[in-house]
Tab-separated table of C-alpha atoms and ligand atoms in Angstrom:
chain	number	residue	atom	x	y	z
A	13	MET	CA	142.979	168.628	187.077
A	14	GLU	CA	139.614	168.213	188.574
A	15	VAL	CA	136.943	170.821	187.315
A	16	SER	CA	135.155	172.817	190.347
A	17	LEU	CA	131.707	173.469	188.586
A	18	GLU	CA	131.602	176.002	192.175
A	19	LEU	CA	134.518	177.219	190.800
A	20	ALA	CA	133.362	178.369	187.171
A	21	ARG	CA	129.829	179.225	188.269
A	22	GLN	CA	132.141	181.336	191.294
A	23	LYS	CA	133.644	183.393	188.651
A	24	PHE	CA	131.240	183.106	185.984
A	25	HIS	CA	128.596	185.154	187.936
A	26	ARG	CA	131.648	187.037	189.039
A	27	VAL	CA	131.592	188.085	185.506
A	28	LEU	CA	128.138	189.432	185.007
A	29	GLU	CA	128.535	190.563	188.057
A	30	LEU	CA	131.261	193.461	187.511
A	31	LEU	CA	129.314	194.343	184.362
A	32	GLU	CA	125.613	194.863	186.199
A	33	SER	CA	129.194	197.227	188.538
A	34	HIS	CA	129.779	199.091	185.576
A	35	HIS	CA	126.448	199.837	184.119
A	36	ARG	CA	125.923	201.637	187.431
A	37	PHE	CA	129.238	203.629	188.049
A	38	PHE	CA	128.751	205.206	185.054
A	39	ARG	CA	124.249	205.102	184.898
A	40	GLU	CA	126.174	208.010	188.471
A	41	SER	CA	128.906	209.769	186.487
A	42	ILE	CA	129.348	211.913	184.803
A	43	SER	CA	132.345	211.349	181.720
A	44	LEU	CA	134.205	213.666	180.446
A	45	VAL	CA	136.468	210.863	178.239
A	46	ALA	CA	136.629	212.478	174.842
A	47	SER	CA	137.579	209.357	172.598
A	48	GLU	CA	133.681	207.464	174.073
A	49	ASN	CA	130.214	208.174	173.807
A	50	VAL	CA	126.632	206.038	174.648
A	51	PRO	CA	124.985	204.891	171.710
A	52	SER	CA	121.354	204.966	170.895
A	53	PRO	CA	119.262	201.558	172.658
A	54	ALA	CA	118.644	200.986	168.802
A	55	VAL	CA	122.649	200.505	168.738
A	56	ARG	CA	122.643	198.317	171.400
A	57	GLU	CA	120.214	196.349	170.235
A	58	ALA	CA	121.899	195.594	166.953
A	59	LEU	CA	125.471	194.540	169.069
A	60	ALA	CA	123.186	191.772	170.694
A	61	SER	CA	122.093	190.751	167.781
A	62	ASP	CA	122.917	187.400	165.755
A	63	PHE	CA	124.992	189.281	163.755
A	64	GLY	CA	127.430	188.982	165.884
A	65	ASN	CA	127.855	185.256	165.484
A	66	ARG	CA	128.058	184.978	161.228
A	67	TYR	CA	130.712	185.294	159.218
A	68	ALA	CA	130.257	187.551	155.529
A	69	GLU	CA	133.737	187.612	154.020
A	70	GLY	CA	133.878	190.042	151.122
A	71	TRP	CA	131.576	193.095	149.948
A	72	PRO	CA	128.134	192.965	149.920
A	73	GLY	CA	126.606	190.595	147.056
A	74	GLU	CA	130.038	188.571	146.140
A	75	ARG	CA	130.159	186.939	149.836
A	76	LEU	CA	132.210	183.642	150.482
A	77	TYR	CA	130.077	182.675	152.943
A	78	ALA	CA	126.644	181.679	152.577
A	79	GLY	CA	123.879	182.857	155.056
A	80	CYS	CA	124.118	186.629	153.930
A	81	ARG	CA	120.750	187.272	152.420
A	82	TYR	CA	119.794	190.186	155.769
A	83	ILE	CA	123.877	190.686	156.506
A	84	ASP	CA	124.047	191.796	152.684
A	85	GLU	CA	120.924	194.176	153.024
A	86	VAL	CA	122.542	195.932	155.871
A	87	GLU	CA	125.715	196.649	154.958
A	88	LEU	CA	124.378	198.523	151.182
A	89	LEU	CA	122.455	200.556	154.103
A	90	ALA	CA	125.559	201.210	155.172
A	91	ILE	CA	127.903	201.565	153.398
A	92	GLN	CA	124.759	204.228	151.435
A	93	LEU	CA	124.034	206.101	154.056
A	94	GLY	CA	128.137	207.055	155.049
A	95	LYS	CA	127.904	208.138	151.565
A	96	GLU	CA	124.981	210.744	152.308
A	97	VAL	CA	126.214	211.652	155.300
A	98	TYR	CA	129.833	212.165	154.916
A	99	GLU	CA	129.577	213.419	150.783
A	100	ALA	CA	131.826	210.537	149.777
A	101	GLU	CA	132.455	208.274	146.799
A	102	PHE	CA	133.489	205.238	148.284
A	103	VAL	CA	133.089	203.438	151.549
A	104	ASP	CA	134.106	200.976	153.300
A	105	VAL	CA	132.457	199.822	156.408
A	106	ARG	CA	134.673	197.043	156.989
A	107	PRO	CA	136.780	198.108	159.136
A	108	ILE	CA	137.115	196.844	162.659
A	109	SER	CA	138.176	199.586	164.155
A	110	GLY	CA	139.994	203.458	163.682
A	111	VAL	CA	143.266	201.781	164.059
A	112	VAL	CA	142.339	199.044	161.250
A	113	ALA	CA	141.350	201.945	159.674
A	114	ASN	CA	144.729	203.873	159.759
A	115	MET	CA	146.243	200.004	158.489
A	116	ALA	CA	144.129	199.879	155.197
A	117	ALA	CA	144.941	203.447	154.432
A	118	TYR	CA	148.595	203.555	155.285
A	119	THR	CA	148.495	199.867	153.085
A	120	ALA	CA	146.948	201.789	149.348
A	121	PHE	CA	148.409	204.592	149.821
A	122	ALA	CA	152.632	203.927	150.823
A	123	GLN	CA	154.781	199.980	151.398
A	124	PRO	CA	157.320	199.393	153.411
A	125	GLY	CA	159.852	202.247	153.992
A	126	ASP	CA	157.881	205.044	152.643
A	127	THR	CA	157.873	208.405	154.778
A	128	MET	CA	154.411	209.529	156.988
A	129	MET	CA	154.170	212.473	157.830
A	130	ALA	CA	152.397	212.653	161.384
A	131	LEU	CA	152.213	215.051	163.999
A	132	ALA	CA	153.483	214.198	167.436
A	133	ILE	CA	152.422	212.746	170.696
A	134	PRO	CA	152.053	215.347	172.249
A	135	HIS	CA	151.021	218.020	169.696
A	136	GLY	CA	147.651	215.524	169.380
A	137	GLY	CA	149.105	212.210	167.315
A	138	HIS	CA	147.766	208.807	168.415
A	139	ILE	CA	149.587	205.765	168.227
A	140	SER	CA	148.033	204.798	165.677
A	141	HIS	CA	150.190	207.208	163.444
A	142	GLY	CA	153.345	206.545	165.673
A	143	LYS	CA	156.941	205.858	164.092
A	144	LEU	CA	158.797	202.068	165.322
A	145	LYS	CA	160.281	203.373	168.021
A	146	TRP	CA	157.261	205.140	169.712
A	147	GLY	CA	155.904	201.289	169.384
A	148	GLY	CA	153.244	203.034	166.765
A	149	THR	CA	151.144	201.658	164.520
A	150	ALA	CA	152.450	202.753	161.094
A	151	GLY	CA	155.836	202.329	162.129
A	152	VAL	CA	155.349	198.495	163.797
A	153	VAL	CA	152.970	197.179	161.561
A	154	ARG	CA	154.134	199.177	158.386
A	155	GLY	CA	157.085	199.776	158.044
A	156	LEU	CA	156.524	203.803	157.625
A	157	GLU	CA	159.209	206.076	158.533
A	158	VAL	CA	157.479	208.664	160.314
A	159	GLU	CA	158.355	211.876	160.114
A	160	ARG	CA	156.087	214.991	162.840
A	161	TYR	CA	154.921	218.098	160.976
A	162	GLU	CA	156.368	221.341	162.665
A	163	PHE	CA	153.939	222.694	164.875
A	164	ASP	CA	152.608	226.225	166.125
A	165	GLU	CA	152.350	225.703	170.030
A	166	GLU	CA	150.994	229.121	170.566
A	167	ASN	CA	147.963	228.549	168.690
A	168	TYR	CA	147.967	224.751	168.546
A	169	GLU	CA	148.016	224.014	164.897
A	170	ILE	CA	150.441	222.750	161.835
A	171	ASP	CA	153.231	225.549	160.833
A	172	VAL	CA	152.586	224.999	157.113
A	173	ASP	CA	155.362	227.147	155.449
A	174	ALA	CA	158.056	225.454	158.322
A	175	THR	CA	156.551	221.765	157.303
A	176	ARG	CA	156.927	222.928	154.105
A	177	ARG	CA	160.644	223.546	154.049
A	178	LYS	CA	160.537	220.880	155.964
A	179	VAL	CA	159.481	217.945	153.337
A	180	GLU	CA	161.995	219.843	151.463
A	181	ARG	CA	164.242	218.976	153.113
A	182	LEU	CA	163.396	215.415	153.703
A	183	SER	CA	162.688	215.074	149.514
A	184	ARG	CA	166.549	216.061	148.787
A	185	GLU	CA	167.807	213.075	151.645
A	186	GLY	CA	165.934	210.709	149.963
A	187	LYS	CA	162.838	210.728	151.447
A	188	VAL	CA	160.013	212.318	149.544
A	189	PRO	CA	156.741	211.730	151.967
A	190	LYS	CA	154.625	209.560	150.030
A	191	LEU	CA	151.340	209.852	153.270
A	192	PHE	CA	150.254	213.239	154.787
A	193	MET	CA	148.615	211.623	158.206
A	194	LEU	CA	146.214	214.506	159.310
A	195	GLY	CA	143.720	214.566	162.385
A	196	ALA	CA	144.668	213.780	165.584
A	197	SER	CA	142.985	212.529	169.499
A	198	VAL	CA	143.642	215.951	170.597
A	199	PHE	CA	141.275	218.277	167.675
A	200	LEU	CA	140.804	220.733	168.536
A	201	PHE	CA	141.287	222.975	165.480
A	202	PRO	CA	140.515	222.317	162.432
A	203	HIS	CA	143.411	221.441	159.958
A	204	PRO	CA	145.349	222.772	156.719
A	205	VAL	CA	144.096	220.163	154.728
A	206	LYS	CA	144.228	223.071	151.654
A	207	GLU	CA	147.656	223.619	152.174
A	208	ILE	CA	148.894	220.151	153.474
A	209	LYS	CA	147.295	219.092	150.085
A	210	GLN	CA	149.411	221.885	147.968
A	211	ILE	CA	152.266	220.214	149.337
A	212	ALA	CA	151.334	216.147	149.722
A	213	ASP	CA	150.554	217.487	145.687
A	214	GLU	CA	154.126	218.678	144.984
A	215	TYR	CA	155.661	215.144	145.646
A	216	GLY	CA	153.311	212.888	144.754
A	217	GLY	CA	151.857	211.999	148.219
A	218	LYS	CA	148.858	211.123	149.715
A	219	VAL	CA	146.827	212.579	152.118
A	220	VAL	CA	144.975	210.655	154.925
A	221	TYR	CA	142.253	212.324	157.312
A	222	ASP	CA	142.091	210.801	160.532
A	223	ALA	CA	138.436	211.560	162.029
A	224	ALA	CA	138.656	209.531	164.410
A	225	HIS	CA	137.286	212.140	167.115
A	226	VAL	CA	134.890	214.393	165.419
A	227	ALA	CA	133.931	212.602	162.457
A	228	GLY	CA	130.243	213.276	164.436
A	229	LEU	CA	131.045	217.526	163.926
A	230	ILE	CA	132.013	216.307	160.069
A	231	ALA	CA	129.021	214.819	160.166
A	232	GLY	CA	127.504	217.621	161.847
A	233	LYS	CA	128.399	219.746	158.910
A	234	ARG	CA	130.577	221.708	162.131
A	235	PHE	CA	133.851	220.578	161.502
A	236	GLN	CA	135.656	220.894	158.432
A	237	ASP	CA	134.951	218.781	154.923
A	238	PRO	CA	138.226	216.706	154.454
A	239	LEU	CA	137.056	215.235	151.658
A	240	ARG	CA	136.157	218.730	149.962
A	241	GLU	CA	139.577	219.683	151.205
A	242	GLY	CA	140.826	217.503	148.913
A	243	ALA	CA	141.896	214.311	151.590
A	244	ASP	CA	142.443	211.186	149.213
A	245	ALA	CA	140.317	209.739	152.269
A	246	VAL	CA	139.069	209.645	155.702
A	247	THR	CA	139.725	207.278	158.215
A	248	LEU	CA	137.596	207.299	161.676
A	249	SER	CA	136.445	205.573	164.398
A	250	THR	CA	132.537	205.663	165.021
A	251	HIS	CA	132.013	205.510	168.428
A	252	LYS	CA	133.324	208.657	169.524
A	253	THR	CA	131.359	212.410	168.625
A	254	LEU	CA	129.650	209.249	165.498
A	255	ALA	CA	127.952	207.787	168.294
A	256	GLY	CA	127.549	204.701	167.113
A	257	PRO	CA	129.713	201.142	167.698
A	258	GLN	CA	133.251	200.595	168.300
A	259	HIS	CA	133.834	199.758	164.634
A	260	GLY	CA	135.508	202.582	161.548
A	261	MET	CA	134.698	203.331	158.408
A	262	ILE	CA	136.613	205.059	155.794
A	263	LEU	CA	136.100	207.328	153.730
A	264	SER	CA	137.666	208.067	149.554
A	265	TRP	CA	136.750	208.613	145.840
A	266	SER	CA	135.709	206.233	143.763
A	267	ARG	CA	138.940	207.080	141.782
A	268	TYR	CA	141.168	204.724	145.770
A	269	GLU	CA	137.946	202.147	145.772
A	270	GLU	CA	139.623	198.828	144.206
A	271	GLU	CA	142.492	199.122	146.373
A	272	LEU	CA	141.405	200.258	149.228
A	273	LYS	CA	138.794	197.012	149.155
A	274	ARG	CA	141.250	194.961	148.338
A	275	VAL	CA	143.270	196.053	151.372
A	276	VAL	CA	140.792	195.429	154.090
A	277	PHE	CA	139.888	192.626	152.568
A	278	PRO	CA	142.229	190.105	153.207
A	279	GLY	CA	144.245	192.294	153.884
A	280	LEU	CA	142.492	193.620	157.313
A	281	VAL	CA	139.785	191.733	158.423
A	282	SER	CA	138.198	188.344	157.750
A	283	ASN	CA	135.195	188.703	159.468
A	284	HIS	CA	134.673	192.733	160.910
A	285	HIS	CA	131.700	192.436	163.359
A	286	LEU	CA	128.964	192.238	161.835
A	287	HIS	CA	126.651	193.319	164.336
A	288	ALA	CA	128.743	196.457	164.705
A	289	VAL	CA	128.033	197.090	161.033
A	290	ALA	CA	124.275	196.917	162.174
A	291	GLY	CA	125.240	199.367	164.529
A	292	LEU	CA	126.835	201.443	162.339
A	293	ALA	CA	123.966	202.114	159.912
A	294	ILE	CA	122.121	202.989	163.333
A	295	ALA	CA	124.017	206.011	164.220
A	296	LEU	CA	124.597	206.590	160.515
A	297	ALA	CA	120.654	207.129	160.280
A	298	GLU	CA	120.784	209.786	163.149
A	299	ALA	CA	123.309	211.119	162.476
A	300	LEU	CA	121.714	211.917	158.836
A	301	ALA	CA	118.062	213.285	160.984
A	302	PHE	CA	119.777	214.256	163.661
A	303	TYR	CA	123.798	216.133	163.845
A	304	ARG	CA	123.189	219.039	162.378
A	305	GLU	CA	121.954	219.765	165.565
A	306	TYR	CA	123.419	217.616	168.093
A	307	ALA	CA	126.566	218.294	166.452
A	308	SER	CA	126.172	222.509	167.142
A	309	ARG	CA	125.112	221.923	170.311
A	310	ILE	CA	128.432	220.506	171.104
A	311	VAL	CA	130.229	222.664	170.478
A	312	GLU	CA	128.825	225.365	171.956
A	313	ASN	CA	128.877	223.577	175.090
A	314	ALA	CA	133.126	222.471	174.942
A	315	LYS	CA	132.710	226.786	174.441
A	316	ALA	CA	130.849	226.783	177.751
A	317	LEU	CA	132.712	224.256	179.703
A	318	ALA	CA	136.506	225.880	179.099
A	319	GLN	CA	135.095	229.411	179.341
A	320	ALA	CA	134.124	227.669	182.956
A	321	LEU	CA	136.525	226.454	184.303
A	322	TYR	CA	138.940	229.663	183.136
A	323	GLU	CA	136.440	231.785	184.760
A	324	ARG	CA	137.423	229.116	188.091
A	325	GLY	CA	141.517	228.908	188.077
A	326	ILE	CA	142.223	226.464	185.897
A	327	LYS	CA	144.338	226.966	182.866
A	328	VAL	CA	142.015	225.455	179.182
A	329	LEU	CA	144.271	226.742	176.825
A	330	TYR	CA	144.092	228.129	173.506
A	331	GLU	CA	141.606	231.062	174.691
A	332	HIS	CA	142.383	233.221	172.637
A	333	ARG	CA	141.547	230.802	169.999
A	334	GLY	CA	138.050	230.961	171.561
A	335	PHE	CA	139.595	227.356	173.564
A	336	THR	CA	138.405	225.077	170.970
A	337	GLU	CA	135.705	224.254	167.534
A	338	SER	CA	135.820	220.971	168.236
A	339	HIS	CA	134.233	218.605	172.066
A	340	THR	CA	137.714	218.042	173.396
A	341	LEU	CA	138.817	221.122	175.476
A	342	ILE	CA	142.809	220.519	177.273
A	343	ALA	CA	144.394	222.574	180.410
A	344	ASP	CA	147.067	222.735	181.402
A	345	VAL	CA	146.493	221.725	185.832
A	346	SER	CA	150.246	221.736	186.722
A	347	GLU	CA	149.743	224.633	188.827
A	348	HIS	CA	147.535	222.497	191.341
A	349	MET	CA	148.463	218.879	190.324
A	350	ASN	CA	149.087	216.373	187.888
A	351	GLY	CA	147.256	215.262	185.291
A	352	TYR	CA	147.378	212.076	186.747
A	353	GLU	CA	147.332	212.888	190.107
A	354	ALA	CA	143.852	215.216	189.396
A	355	GLU	CA	142.743	211.732	186.672
A	356	LYS	CA	142.128	210.004	190.078
A	357	ARG	CA	141.177	212.471	192.364
A	358	LEU	CA	138.253	213.730	189.819
A	359	GLU	CA	137.178	209.460	189.640
A	360	GLU	CA	136.754	209.366	192.209
A	361	ALA	CA	134.598	212.427	192.068
A	362	GLY	CA	133.067	210.272	189.695
A	363	ILE	CA	134.310	212.908	186.736
A	364	ILE	CA	135.557	210.733	184.301
A	365	LEU	CA	138.173	212.199	182.335
A	366	ASN	CA	141.776	212.136	181.188
A	367	ARG	CA	145.765	212.853	182.046
A	368	ASN	CA	146.986	214.175	179.032
A	369	LEU	CA	150.236	215.062	177.691
A	370	ILE	CA	149.872	219.353	176.698
A	371	PRO	CA	152.534	220.631	174.067
A	372	LYS	CA	154.674	221.910	177.554
A	373	ASP	CA	155.375	219.004	178.487
A	374	PHE	CA	156.453	218.006	175.081
A	375	ARG	CA	159.519	220.600	175.827
A	376	LEU	CA	159.665	219.485	179.411
A	377	LYS	CA	160.167	215.699	178.351
A	378	THR	CA	157.722	215.511	180.984
A	379	ASP	CA	157.097	211.255	181.648
A	380	TYR	CA	153.858	209.739	179.551
A	381	ARG	CA	152.433	209.073	183.108
A	382	THR	CA	152.117	212.490	185.223
A	383	PRO	CA	151.462	214.703	182.119
A	384	SER	CA	150.922	217.988	183.253
A	385	GLY	CA	147.429	218.258	181.761
A	386	VAL	CA	143.987	217.165	180.631
A	387	ARG	CA	141.843	216.032	177.771
A	388	ILE	CA	138.277	216.502	178.391
A	389	GLY	CA	135.527	215.565	176.065
A	390	VAL	CA	131.847	217.059	176.099
A	391	GLN	CA	129.954	214.444	173.436
A	392	GLU	CA	129.124	212.461	175.801
A	393	VAL	CA	127.061	214.518	178.861
A	394	THR	CA	126.036	216.273	174.969
A	395	ARG	CA	124.269	213.682	173.889
A	396	LEU	CA	122.110	213.205	177.048
A	397	GLY	CA	120.855	216.635	177.267
A	398	MET	CA	123.165	218.685	178.935
A	399	GLY	CA	123.256	222.369	177.869
A	400	ARG	CA	124.745	225.436	179.371
A	401	GLY	CA	123.786	225.054	182.990
A	402	GLU	CA	125.291	221.873	183.288
A	403	MET	CA	128.960	222.547	181.558
A	404	VAL	CA	128.626	225.777	184.618
A	405	GLU	CA	128.455	223.550	186.809
A	406	ILE	CA	130.823	221.479	185.682
A	407	ALA	CA	133.356	223.816	185.901
A	408	GLU	CA	131.775	224.683	189.221
A	409	LEU	CA	132.238	220.475	190.311
A	410	ILE	CA	135.510	220.350	188.973
A	411	SER	CA	136.732	223.721	190.626
A	412	ARG	CA	136.672	222.269	193.678
A	413	VAL	CA	138.546	219.027	193.197
A	414	ILE	CA	141.128	220.567	191.221
A	415	VAL	CA	141.729	223.959	192.735
A	416	LYS	CA	140.232	223.810	196.721
A	417	ARG	CA	141.316	220.292	196.887
A	418	GLU	CA	138.166	219.317	198.674
A	419	GLU	CA	137.282	216.217	199.541
A	420	PRO	CA	136.248	214.308	196.158
A	421	GLY	CA	134.173	211.829	198.446
A	422	LYS	CA	132.043	214.866	198.855
A	423	VAL	CA	132.048	216.335	195.731
A	424	ARG	CA	130.310	212.589	194.666
A	425	GLU	CA	127.405	212.964	195.898
A	426	ARG	CA	126.228	216.396	194.024
A	427	VAL	CA	127.977	214.716	190.475
A	428	ARG	CA	125.214	212.352	191.676
A	429	GLU	CA	122.350	214.139	192.547
A	430	LEU	CA	122.875	216.406	187.832
A	431	LYS	CA	123.260	213.225	186.395
A	432	LYS	CA	120.266	212.114	188.241
A	433	GLY	CA	117.663	214.906	184.957
A	434	PHE	CA	120.315	212.696	182.257
A	435	GLN	CA	119.775	209.312	181.501
A	436	HIS	CA	118.191	208.972	178.374
A	437	VAL	CA	120.405	209.429	174.979
A	438	LYS	CA	118.999	212.945	173.246
A	439	TYR	CA	119.882	213.001	169.076
A	440	ALA	CA	117.753	209.008	168.440
A	441	PHE	CA	114.627	208.077	166.967
A	442	THR	CA	113.841	205.932	170.257
A	443	SER	CA	115.594	206.013	173.451
A	444	GLU	CA	113.189	204.723	176.334
A	445	THR	CA	115.544	202.947	177.021
A	446	GLU	CA	117.889	204.701	179.540
A	447	ALA	CA	121.808	205.262	178.263
A	448	TYR	CA	123.329	203.124	180.997
A	449	GLN	CA	120.352	199.954	181.623
A	450	TYR	CA	121.972	196.911	181.549
A	451	ILE	CA	120.221	194.962	179.456
A	452	ARG	CA	120.260	190.915	181.366
A	453	ILE	CA	118.378	188.371	178.274
A	454	ARG	CA	120.240	184.852	180.463
B	524	PLP	C1	141.060	207.576	168.815
B	524	PLP	C2	141.612	207.856	168.220
B	524	PLP	C3	141.708	206.062	166.730
B	524	PLP	C4	140.757	204.555	166.960
B	524	PLP	O1	140.402	203.986	167.102
B	524	PLP	P1	139.460	203.167	167.161
B	524	PLP	O2	138.987	202.818	167.373
B	524	PLP	O3	140.540	202.743	168.747
B	524	PLP	O4	141.011	201.696	166.811
B	524	PLP	C5	143.219	206.643	165.868
B	524	PLP	N1	143.208	207.587	165.145
B	524	PLP	C6	143.017	208.998	165.965
B	524	PLP	C7	143.247	209.962	165.880
B	524	PLP	C8	142.501	208.357	167.536
B	524	PLP	O5	141.706	209.610	168.318
């Protein structure tokens, strides 16, 4: 086949053009996706560095590659900062994502065929905690048998007593849980770590707390302290409420250090995205300096947005518990439209969020593509400096689309206008470059 230089060049330019379009799109939109954030320009600088072209297999100081003198120092700084932020005895910054960190925990603490307890997806569980039948990582990759926690839908919390009875039953059937996974993707209220740890101890199981969503809140001492409450390990993504690069991390105790290190390398990573490790070190320094304030602001904003939506006829769930204690709220929009339609219409208006299964979908067996709810996170808008006043305004804009069913195009203009005043990242040492500025280096 003849190679067409011209066609290749067109595609090359098209990709770059699409990247710039994406930046413009986000600059002019309000992003409320609960699992994302916008990192500081310093983190973006690290991501563009030569670290991303290198290998450093092994542990700092014991590498299998040459050329690591600066890389080692950065990784040691990331580890040290992680220990300070989370008061952890052991930190591994090599997992390249939250799912890989979970796989490390599954590998270190359980064997194929073992039983693991986890939350069902409509109760906030994550696919990486899922069973084989649903294509979940725990089942597919590690061969774990996943049993779900008993859940109190009225209060959106694990029903500890019913779970204890379930674990007793499982153990009588020879399926003693080896692993108790906590943490969620719709993480509204702290989990009962102490209580689950007691159950785990009775049966010789380990407790792993997946802090992917709430890592930034924990860093700001605003949610719960899973290590002190009894978790054997904490896994996390570093790019949700912790506004770092997309990466993963494990926090644990010295007694598990050797086991965890070995499963991460050579078990699960070869290169470990050194540019992201550098970005993570920067994000952790920012967390140490600024997250007490940032995390408090996030929770305040989440509650304010929930209240303002509620007053405008959007059924935000768990009002009797104050809606949320985190960055996330969930709303049942089914009396207006299904979650899919809400997501699409809001995106046209420049408000980006996800449709989501909510507890009642579990009973109704709703199709996951058209769930009853939406999930909203305020960590990104908070990072841009928005406060209570903007939360009320955002609630008004959302209600115009969902409750009043206004043409999304009409709302779009006001979204753009509002967003203009919020173009710089806060809670960072430096942020001269705009949050969504496209950086050309070619
Ligand atoms: C987002 C999420 C993850 C996955 O994180 P990645 O970094 O995307 O691999 C794991 N667990 C929970 C609970 C999550 O919400």
